[in-house]
Tab-separated table of N, CA and C in Angstrom:
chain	number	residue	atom	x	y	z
A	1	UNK	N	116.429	113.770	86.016
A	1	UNK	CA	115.088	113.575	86.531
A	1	UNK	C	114.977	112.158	87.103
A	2	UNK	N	114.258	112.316	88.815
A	2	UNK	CA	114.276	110.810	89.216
A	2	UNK	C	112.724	109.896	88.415
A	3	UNK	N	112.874	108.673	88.275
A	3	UNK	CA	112.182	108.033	87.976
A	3	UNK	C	110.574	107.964	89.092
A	4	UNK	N	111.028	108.522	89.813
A	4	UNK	CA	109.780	108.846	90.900
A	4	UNK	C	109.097	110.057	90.404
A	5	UNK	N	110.068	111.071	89.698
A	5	UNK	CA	108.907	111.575	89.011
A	5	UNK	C	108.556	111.690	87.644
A	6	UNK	N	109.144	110.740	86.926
A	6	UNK	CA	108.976	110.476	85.588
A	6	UNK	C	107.740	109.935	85.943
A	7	UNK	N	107.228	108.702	87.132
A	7	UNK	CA	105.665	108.255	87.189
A	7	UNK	C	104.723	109.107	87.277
A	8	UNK	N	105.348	110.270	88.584
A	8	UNK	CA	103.877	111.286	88.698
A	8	UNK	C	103.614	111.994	87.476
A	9	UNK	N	104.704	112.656	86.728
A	9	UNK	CA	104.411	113.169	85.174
A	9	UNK	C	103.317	112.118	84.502
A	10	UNK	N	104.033	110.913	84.661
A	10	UNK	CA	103.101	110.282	83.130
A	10	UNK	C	101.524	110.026	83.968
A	11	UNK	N	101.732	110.042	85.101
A	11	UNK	CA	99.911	109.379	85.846
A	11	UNK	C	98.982	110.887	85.496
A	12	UNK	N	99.779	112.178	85.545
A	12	UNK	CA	99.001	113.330	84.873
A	12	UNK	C	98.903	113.303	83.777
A	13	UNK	N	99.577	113.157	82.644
A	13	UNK	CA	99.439	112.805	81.274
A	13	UNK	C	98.719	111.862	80.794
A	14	UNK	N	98.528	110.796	81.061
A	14	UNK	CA	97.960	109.549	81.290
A	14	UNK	C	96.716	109.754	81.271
A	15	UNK	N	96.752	110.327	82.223
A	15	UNK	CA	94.823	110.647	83.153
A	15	UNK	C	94.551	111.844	82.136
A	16	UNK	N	95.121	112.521	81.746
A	16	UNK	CA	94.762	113.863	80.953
A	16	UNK	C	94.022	113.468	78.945
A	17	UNK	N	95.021	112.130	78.815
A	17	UNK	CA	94.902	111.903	77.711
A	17	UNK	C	94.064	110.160	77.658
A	18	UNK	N	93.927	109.642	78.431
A	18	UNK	CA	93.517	108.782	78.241
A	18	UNK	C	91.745	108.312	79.176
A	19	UNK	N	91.839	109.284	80.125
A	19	UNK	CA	91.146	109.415	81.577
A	19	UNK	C	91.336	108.518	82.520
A	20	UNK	N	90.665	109.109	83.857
A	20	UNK	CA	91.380	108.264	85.107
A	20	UNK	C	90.659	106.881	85.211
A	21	UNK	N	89.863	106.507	84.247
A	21	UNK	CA	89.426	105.222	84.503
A	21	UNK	C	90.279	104.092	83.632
A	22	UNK	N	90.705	104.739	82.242
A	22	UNK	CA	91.847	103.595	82.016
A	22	UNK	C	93.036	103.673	82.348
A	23	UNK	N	93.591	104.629	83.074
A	23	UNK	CA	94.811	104.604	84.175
A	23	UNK	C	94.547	103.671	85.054
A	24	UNK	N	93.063	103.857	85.896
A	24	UNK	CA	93.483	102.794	86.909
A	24	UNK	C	93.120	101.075	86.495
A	25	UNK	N	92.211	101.421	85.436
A	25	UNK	CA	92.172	99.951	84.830
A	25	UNK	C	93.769	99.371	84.947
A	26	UNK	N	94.463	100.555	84.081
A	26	UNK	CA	95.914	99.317	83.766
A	26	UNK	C	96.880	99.135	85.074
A	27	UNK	N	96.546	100.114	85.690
A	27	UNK	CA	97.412	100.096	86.817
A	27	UNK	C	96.776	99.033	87.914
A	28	UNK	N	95.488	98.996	88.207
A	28	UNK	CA	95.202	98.116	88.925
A	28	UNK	C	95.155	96.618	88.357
A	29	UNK	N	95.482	96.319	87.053
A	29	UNK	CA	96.223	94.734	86.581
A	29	UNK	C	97.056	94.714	87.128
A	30	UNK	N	98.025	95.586	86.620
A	30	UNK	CA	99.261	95.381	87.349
A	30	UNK	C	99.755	95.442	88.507
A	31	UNK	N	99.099	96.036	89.476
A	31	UNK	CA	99.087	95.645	90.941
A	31	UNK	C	98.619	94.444	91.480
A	32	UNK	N	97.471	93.981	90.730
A	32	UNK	CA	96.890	93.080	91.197
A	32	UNK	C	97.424	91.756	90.619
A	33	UNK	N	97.911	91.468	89.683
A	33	UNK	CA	99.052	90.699	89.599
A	33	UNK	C	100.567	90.091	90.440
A	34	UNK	N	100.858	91.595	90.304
A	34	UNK	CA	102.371	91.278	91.572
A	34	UNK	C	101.968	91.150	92.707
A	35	UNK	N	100.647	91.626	93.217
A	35	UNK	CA	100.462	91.131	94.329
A	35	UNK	C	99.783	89.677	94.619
A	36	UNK	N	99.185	89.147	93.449
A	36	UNK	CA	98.962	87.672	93.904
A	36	UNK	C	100.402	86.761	93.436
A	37	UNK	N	101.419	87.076	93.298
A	37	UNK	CA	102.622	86.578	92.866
A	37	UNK	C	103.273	86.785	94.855
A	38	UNK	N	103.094	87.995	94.611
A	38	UNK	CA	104.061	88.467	96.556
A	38	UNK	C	103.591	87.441	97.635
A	39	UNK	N	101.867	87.480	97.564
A	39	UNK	CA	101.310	86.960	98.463
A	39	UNK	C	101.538	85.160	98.600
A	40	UNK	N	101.455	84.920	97.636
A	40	UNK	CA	101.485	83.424	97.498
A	40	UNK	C	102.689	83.327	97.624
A	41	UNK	N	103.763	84.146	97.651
A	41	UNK	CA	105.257	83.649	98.261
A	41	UNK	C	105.687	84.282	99.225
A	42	UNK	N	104.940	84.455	100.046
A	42	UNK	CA	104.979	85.768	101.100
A	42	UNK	C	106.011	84.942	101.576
A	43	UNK	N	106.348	84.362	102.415
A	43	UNK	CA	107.655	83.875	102.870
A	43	UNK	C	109.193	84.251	102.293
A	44	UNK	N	109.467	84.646	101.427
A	44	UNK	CA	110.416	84.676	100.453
A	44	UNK	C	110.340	86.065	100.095
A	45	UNK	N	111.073	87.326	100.322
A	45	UNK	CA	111.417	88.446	100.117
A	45	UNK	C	111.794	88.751	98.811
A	46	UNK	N	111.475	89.224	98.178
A	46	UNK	CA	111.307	89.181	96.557
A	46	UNK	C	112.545	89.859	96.430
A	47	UNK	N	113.853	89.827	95.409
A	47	UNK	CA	114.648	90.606	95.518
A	47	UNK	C	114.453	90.717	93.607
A	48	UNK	N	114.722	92.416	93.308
A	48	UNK	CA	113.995	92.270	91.917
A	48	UNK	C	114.890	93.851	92.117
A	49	UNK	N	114.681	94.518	90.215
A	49	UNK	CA	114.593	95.753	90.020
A	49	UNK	C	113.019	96.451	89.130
A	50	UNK	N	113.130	97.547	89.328
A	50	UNK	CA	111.964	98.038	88.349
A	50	UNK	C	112.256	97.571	87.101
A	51	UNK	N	112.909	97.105	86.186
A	51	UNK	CA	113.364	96.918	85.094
A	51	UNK	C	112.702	95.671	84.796
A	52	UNK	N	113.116	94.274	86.172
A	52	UNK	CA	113.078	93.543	86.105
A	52	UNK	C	111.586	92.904	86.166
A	53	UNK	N	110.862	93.627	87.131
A	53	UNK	CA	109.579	93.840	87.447
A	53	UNK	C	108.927	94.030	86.533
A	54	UNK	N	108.922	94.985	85.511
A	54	UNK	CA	108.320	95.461	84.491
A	54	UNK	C	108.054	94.579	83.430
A	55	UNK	N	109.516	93.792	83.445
A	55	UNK	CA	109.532	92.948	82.160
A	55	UNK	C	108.353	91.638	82.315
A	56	UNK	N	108.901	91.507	83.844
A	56	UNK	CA	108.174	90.173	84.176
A	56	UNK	C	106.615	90.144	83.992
A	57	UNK	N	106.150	91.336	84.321
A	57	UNK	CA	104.870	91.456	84.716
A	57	UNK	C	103.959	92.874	82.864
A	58	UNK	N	104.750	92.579	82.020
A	58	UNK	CA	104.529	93.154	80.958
A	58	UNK	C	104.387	94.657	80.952
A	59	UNK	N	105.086	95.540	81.600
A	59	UNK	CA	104.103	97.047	82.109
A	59	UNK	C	105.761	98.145	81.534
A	60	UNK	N	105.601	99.125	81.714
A	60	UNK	CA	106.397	100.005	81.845
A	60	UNK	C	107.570	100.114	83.155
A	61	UNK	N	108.204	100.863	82.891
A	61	UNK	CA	108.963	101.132	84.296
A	61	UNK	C	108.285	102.415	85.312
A	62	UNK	N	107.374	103.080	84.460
A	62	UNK	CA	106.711	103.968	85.272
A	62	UNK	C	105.738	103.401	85.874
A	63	UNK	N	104.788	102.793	85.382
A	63	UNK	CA	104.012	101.545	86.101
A	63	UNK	C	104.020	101.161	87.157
A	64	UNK	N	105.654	100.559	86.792
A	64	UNK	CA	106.299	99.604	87.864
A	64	UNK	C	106.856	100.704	89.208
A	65	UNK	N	107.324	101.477	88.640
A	65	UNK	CA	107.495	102.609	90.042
A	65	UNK	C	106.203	103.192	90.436
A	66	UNK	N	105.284	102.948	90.200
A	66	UNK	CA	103.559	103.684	90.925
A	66	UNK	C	103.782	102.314	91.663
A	67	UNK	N	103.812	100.875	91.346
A	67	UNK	CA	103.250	99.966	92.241
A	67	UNK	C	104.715	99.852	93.555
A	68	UNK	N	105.934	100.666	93.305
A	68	UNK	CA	106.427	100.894	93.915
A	68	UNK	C	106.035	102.010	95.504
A	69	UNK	N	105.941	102.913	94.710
A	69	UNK	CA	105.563	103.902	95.742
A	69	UNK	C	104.162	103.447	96.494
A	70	UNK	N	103.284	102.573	95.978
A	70	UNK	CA	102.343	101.831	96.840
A	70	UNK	C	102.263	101.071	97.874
A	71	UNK	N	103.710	100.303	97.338
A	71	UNK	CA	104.035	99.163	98.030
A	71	UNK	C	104.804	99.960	99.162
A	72	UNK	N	105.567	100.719	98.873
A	72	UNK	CA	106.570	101.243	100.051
A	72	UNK	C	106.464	101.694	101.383
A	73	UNK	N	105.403	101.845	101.904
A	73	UNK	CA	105.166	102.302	103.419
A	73	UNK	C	104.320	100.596	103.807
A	74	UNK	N	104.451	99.833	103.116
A	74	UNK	CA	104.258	98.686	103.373
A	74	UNK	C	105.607	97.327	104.035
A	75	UNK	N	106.592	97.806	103.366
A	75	UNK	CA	108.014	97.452	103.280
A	75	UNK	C	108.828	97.161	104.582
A	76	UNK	N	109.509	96.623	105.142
A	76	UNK	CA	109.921	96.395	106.367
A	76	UNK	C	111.187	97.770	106.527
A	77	UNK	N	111.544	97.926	105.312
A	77	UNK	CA	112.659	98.918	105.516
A	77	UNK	C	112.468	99.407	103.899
A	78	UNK	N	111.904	100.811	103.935
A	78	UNK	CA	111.190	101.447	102.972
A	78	UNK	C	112.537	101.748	102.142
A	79	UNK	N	112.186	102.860	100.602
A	79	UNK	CA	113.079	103.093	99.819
A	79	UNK	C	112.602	104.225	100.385
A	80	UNK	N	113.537	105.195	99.902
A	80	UNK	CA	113.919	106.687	99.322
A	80	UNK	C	113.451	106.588	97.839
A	81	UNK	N	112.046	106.632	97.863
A	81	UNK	CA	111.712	106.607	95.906
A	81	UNK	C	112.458	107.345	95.151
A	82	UNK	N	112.925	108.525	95.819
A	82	UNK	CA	113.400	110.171	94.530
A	82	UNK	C	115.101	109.479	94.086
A	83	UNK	N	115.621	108.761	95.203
A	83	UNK	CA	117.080	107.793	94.681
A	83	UNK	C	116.447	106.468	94.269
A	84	UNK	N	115.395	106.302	93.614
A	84	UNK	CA	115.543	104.580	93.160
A	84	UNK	C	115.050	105.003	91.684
A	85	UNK	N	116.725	104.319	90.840
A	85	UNK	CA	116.508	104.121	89.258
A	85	UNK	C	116.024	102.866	88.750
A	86	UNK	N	115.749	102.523	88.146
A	86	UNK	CA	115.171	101.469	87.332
A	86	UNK	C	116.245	99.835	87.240
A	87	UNK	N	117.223	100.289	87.842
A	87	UNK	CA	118.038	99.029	87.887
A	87	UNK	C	118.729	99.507	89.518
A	88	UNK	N	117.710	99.837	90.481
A	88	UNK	CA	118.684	99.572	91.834
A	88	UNK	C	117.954	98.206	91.959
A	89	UNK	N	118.606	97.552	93.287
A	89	UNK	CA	118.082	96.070	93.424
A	89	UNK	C	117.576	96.600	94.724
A	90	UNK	N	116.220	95.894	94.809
A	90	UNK	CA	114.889	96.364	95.693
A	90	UNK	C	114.728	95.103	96.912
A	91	UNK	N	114.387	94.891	97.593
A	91	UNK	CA	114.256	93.842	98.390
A	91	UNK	C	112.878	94.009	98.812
A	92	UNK	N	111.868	93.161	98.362
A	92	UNK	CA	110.280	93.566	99.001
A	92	UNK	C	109.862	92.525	99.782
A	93	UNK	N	110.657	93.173	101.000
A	93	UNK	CA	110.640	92.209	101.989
A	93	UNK	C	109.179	93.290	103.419
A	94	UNK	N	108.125	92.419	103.023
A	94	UNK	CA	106.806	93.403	103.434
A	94	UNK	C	106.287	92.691	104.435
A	95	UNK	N	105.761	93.522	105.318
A	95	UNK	CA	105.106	93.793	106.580
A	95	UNK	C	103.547	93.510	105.876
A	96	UNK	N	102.915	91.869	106.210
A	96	UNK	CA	102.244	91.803	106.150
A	96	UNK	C	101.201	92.442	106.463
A	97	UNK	N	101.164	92.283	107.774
A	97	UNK	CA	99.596	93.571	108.803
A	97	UNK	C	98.946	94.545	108.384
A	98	UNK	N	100.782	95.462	108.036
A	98	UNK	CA	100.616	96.699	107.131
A	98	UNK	C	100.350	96.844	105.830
A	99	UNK	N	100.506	95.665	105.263
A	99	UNK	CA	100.526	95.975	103.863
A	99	UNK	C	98.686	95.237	103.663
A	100	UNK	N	98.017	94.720	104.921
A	100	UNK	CA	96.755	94.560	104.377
A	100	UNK	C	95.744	95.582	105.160
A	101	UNK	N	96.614	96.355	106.291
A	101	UNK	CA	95.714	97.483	106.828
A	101	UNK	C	96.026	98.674	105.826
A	102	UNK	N	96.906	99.003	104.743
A	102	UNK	CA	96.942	99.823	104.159
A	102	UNK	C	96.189	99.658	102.406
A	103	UNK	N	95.714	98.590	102.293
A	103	UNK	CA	95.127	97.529	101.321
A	103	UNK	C	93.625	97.927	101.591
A	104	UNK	N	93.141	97.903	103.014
A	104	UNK	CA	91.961	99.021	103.182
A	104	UNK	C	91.740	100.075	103.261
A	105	UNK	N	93.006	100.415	103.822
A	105	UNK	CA	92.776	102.229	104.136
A	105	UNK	C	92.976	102.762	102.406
A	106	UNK	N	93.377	102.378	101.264
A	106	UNK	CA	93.222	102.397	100.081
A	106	UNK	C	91.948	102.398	99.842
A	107	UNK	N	90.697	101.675	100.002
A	107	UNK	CA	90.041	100.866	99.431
A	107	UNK	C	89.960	100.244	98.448
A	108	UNK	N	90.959	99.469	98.010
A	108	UNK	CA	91.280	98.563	97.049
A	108	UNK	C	90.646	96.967	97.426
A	109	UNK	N	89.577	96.676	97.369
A	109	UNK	CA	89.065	95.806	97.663
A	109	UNK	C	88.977	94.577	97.001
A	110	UNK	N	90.159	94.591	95.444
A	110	UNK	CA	90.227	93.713	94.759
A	110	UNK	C	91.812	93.551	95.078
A	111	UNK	N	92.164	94.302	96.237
A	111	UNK	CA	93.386	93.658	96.964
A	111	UNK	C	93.528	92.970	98.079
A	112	UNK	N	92.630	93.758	99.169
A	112	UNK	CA	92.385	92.914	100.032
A	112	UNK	C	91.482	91.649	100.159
A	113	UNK	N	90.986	91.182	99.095
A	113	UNK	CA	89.913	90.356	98.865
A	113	UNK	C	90.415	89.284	98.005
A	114	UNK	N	91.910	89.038	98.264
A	114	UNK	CA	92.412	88.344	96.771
A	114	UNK	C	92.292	86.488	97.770
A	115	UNK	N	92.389	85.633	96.816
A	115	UNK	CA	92.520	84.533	97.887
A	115	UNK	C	93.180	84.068	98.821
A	116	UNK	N	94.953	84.743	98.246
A	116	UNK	CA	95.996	84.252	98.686
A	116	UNK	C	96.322	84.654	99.917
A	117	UNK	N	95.138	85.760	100.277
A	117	UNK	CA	95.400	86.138	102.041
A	117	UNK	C	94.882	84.752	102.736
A	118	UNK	N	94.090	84.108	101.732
A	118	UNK	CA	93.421	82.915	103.138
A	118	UNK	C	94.482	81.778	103.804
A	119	UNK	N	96.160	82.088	102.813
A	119	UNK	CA	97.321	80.932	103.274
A	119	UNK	C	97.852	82.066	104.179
A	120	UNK	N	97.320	83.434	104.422
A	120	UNK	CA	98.510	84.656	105.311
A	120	UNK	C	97.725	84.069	106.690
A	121	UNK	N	96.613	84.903	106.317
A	121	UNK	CA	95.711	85.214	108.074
A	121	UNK	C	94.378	84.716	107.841
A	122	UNK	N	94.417	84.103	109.361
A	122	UNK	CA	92.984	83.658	108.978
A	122	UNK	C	91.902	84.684	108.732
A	123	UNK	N	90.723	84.231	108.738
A	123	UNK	CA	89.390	85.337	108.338
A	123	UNK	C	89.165	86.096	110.014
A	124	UNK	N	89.813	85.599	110.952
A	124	UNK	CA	89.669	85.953	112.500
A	124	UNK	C	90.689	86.928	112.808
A	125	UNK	N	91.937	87.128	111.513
A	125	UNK	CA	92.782	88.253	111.616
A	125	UNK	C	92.773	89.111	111.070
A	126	UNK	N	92.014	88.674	110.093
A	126	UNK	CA	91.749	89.872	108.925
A	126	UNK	C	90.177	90.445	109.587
A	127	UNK	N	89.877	89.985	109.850
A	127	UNK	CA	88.641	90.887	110.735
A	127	UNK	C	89.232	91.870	112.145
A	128	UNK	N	90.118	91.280	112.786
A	128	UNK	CA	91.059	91.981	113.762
A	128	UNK	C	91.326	92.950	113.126
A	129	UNK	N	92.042	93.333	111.818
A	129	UNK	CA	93.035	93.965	111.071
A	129	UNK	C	91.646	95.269	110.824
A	130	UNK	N	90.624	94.469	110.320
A	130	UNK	CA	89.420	95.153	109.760
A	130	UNK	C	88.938	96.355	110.748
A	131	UNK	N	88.900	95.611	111.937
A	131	UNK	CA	88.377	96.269	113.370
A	131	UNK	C	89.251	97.457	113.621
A	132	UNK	N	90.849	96.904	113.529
A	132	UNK	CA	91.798	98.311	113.883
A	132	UNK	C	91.425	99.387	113.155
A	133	UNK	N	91.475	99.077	111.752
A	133	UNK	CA	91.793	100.116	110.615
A	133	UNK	C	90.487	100.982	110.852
A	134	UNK	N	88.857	100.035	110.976
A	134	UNK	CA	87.762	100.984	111.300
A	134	UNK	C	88.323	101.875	112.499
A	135	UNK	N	88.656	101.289	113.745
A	135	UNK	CA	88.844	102.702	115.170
A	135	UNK	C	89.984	103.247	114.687
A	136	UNK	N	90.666	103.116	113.856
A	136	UNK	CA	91.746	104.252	113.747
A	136	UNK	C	91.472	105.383	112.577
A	137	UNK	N	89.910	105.379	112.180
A	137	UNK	CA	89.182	106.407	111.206
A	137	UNK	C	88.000	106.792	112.419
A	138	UNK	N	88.200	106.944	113.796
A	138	UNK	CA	87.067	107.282	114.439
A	138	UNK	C	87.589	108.664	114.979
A	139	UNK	N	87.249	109.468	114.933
A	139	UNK	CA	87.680	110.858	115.485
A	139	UNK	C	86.777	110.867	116.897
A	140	UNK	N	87.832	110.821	118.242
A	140	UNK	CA	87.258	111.140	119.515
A	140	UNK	C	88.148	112.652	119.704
A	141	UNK	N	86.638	112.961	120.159
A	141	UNK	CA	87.738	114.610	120.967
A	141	UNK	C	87.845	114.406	122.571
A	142	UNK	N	88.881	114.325	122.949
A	142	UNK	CA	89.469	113.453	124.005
A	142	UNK	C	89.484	115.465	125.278
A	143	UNK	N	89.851	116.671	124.505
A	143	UNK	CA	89.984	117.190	125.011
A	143	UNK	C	88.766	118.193	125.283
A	144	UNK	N	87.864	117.796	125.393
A	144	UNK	CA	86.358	118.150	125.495
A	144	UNK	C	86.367	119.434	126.491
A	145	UNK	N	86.206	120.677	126.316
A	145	UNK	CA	85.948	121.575	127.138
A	145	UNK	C	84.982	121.858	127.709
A	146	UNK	N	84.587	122.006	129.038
A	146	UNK	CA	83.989	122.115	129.955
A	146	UNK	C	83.016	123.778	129.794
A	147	UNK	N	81.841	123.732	130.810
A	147	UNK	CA	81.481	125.272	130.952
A	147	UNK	C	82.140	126.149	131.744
A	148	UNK	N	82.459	125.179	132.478
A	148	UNK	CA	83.230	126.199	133.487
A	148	UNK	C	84.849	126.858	133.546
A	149	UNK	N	85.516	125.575	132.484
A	149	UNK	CA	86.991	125.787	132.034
A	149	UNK	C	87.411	126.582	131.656
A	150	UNK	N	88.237	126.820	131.910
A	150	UNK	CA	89.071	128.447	131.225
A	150	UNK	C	88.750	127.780	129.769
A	151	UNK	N	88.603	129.629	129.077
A	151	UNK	CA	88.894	129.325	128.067
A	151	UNK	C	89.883	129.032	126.939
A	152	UNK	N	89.817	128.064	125.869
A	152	UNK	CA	91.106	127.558	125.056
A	152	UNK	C	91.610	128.811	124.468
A	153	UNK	N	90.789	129.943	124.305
A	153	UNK	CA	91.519	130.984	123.740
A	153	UNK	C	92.324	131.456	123.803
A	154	UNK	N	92.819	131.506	125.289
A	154	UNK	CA	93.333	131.976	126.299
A	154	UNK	C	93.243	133.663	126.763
A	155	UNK	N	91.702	134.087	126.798
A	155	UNK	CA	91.505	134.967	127.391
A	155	UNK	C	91.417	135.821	128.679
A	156	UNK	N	91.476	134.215	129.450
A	156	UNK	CA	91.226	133.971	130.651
A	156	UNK	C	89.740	134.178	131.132
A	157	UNK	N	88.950	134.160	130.364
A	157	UNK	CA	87.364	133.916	130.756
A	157	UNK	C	87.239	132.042	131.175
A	158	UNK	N	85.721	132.473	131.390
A	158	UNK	CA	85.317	130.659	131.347
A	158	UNK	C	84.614	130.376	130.275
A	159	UNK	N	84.692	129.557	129.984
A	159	UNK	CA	84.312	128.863	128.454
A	159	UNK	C	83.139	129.480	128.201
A	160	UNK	N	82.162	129.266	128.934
A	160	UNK	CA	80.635	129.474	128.712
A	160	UNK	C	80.413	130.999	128.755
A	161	UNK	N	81.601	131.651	128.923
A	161	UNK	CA	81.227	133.231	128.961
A	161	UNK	C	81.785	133.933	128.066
A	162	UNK	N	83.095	133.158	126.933
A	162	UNK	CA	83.526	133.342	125.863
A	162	UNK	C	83.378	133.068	124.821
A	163	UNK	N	84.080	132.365	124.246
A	163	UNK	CA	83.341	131.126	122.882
A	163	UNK	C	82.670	130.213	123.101
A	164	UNK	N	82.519	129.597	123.969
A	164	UNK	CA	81.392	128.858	124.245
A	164	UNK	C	79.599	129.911	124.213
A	165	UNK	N	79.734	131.451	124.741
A	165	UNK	CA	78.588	131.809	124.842
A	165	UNK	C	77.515	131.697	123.972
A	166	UNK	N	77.969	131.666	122.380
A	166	UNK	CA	77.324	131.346	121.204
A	166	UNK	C	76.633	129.835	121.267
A	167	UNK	N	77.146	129.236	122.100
A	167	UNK	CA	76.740	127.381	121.902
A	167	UNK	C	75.582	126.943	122.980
């Protein structure tokens, strides 16, 4: 069994026996920890294992693989979670931008709100960052059908005389 899913097991067990509010209590220490440790050395690519991680930061190794799989689409060159054991050596070498446009698209706001972004980006990038992440939750329908257009059904009517006639 990979350690990727020894975490999802215990976050159901966890949540089942303890509820989902002291899951994310403990889990969000512990995120919010390594991440004011990452940030304040953002320069410097952390090279570590889950083992090592765990110890440092007092938590489990399942823990430590949830703040893994968090971190990972953040990563400049992601893992394969289902092959990472508890002693591969990790390199968290992270894509700032991403790792604070995905810090909102979370809404983790006791991540993106930590201080140590004010030595990353200024408050003029993180509002940039803010701006993207809002238009990239805007749904445009770009392919807007007409009355007169054939219809998408492909009945070969015109819109307004097929599915459109109801509208």
């Amino acid at each position: 069994m990979s350690l990727y899913k020894d975490w999802t097991d215990m976050v159901v067990d966890y949540v089942k026996t303890k509820g989902e509010n002291a899951f994310w209590d403990e889990y969000s220490k512990l995120e919010k920890n390594i991440y004011k440790d990452l940030l304040a050395n953002h320069n410097n690519a952390k090279k570590t294992t889950i083992n090592e991680l765990a110890k440092e930061y007092n938590s489990t190794v399942e823990f430590t693989m949830g703040f893994m799989d968090g971190i990972n689409d953040s990563l400049k060159n992601q893992y394969d979670l289902e092959t990472v054991d508890a002693d591969t050596e990790l390199v968290l070498d992270i894509n700032l931008e991403t790792l604070y446009f995905n810090m909102l698209d979370a809404k983790a706001e006791y991540l993106y709100t930590l201080p140590q972004w004010d030595g990353i980006f200024s408050a003029e990038k993180r509002n940039e960052i803010q701006k993207e992440y809002k238009e990239s939750k805007i749904v445009r329908n770009l392919d807007k059908v007409g009355r007169n257009d054939a219809c998408p059904c492909g009945s070969g009517k015109k819109y307004k005389k097929c599915c459109g006639k109801e509208k």
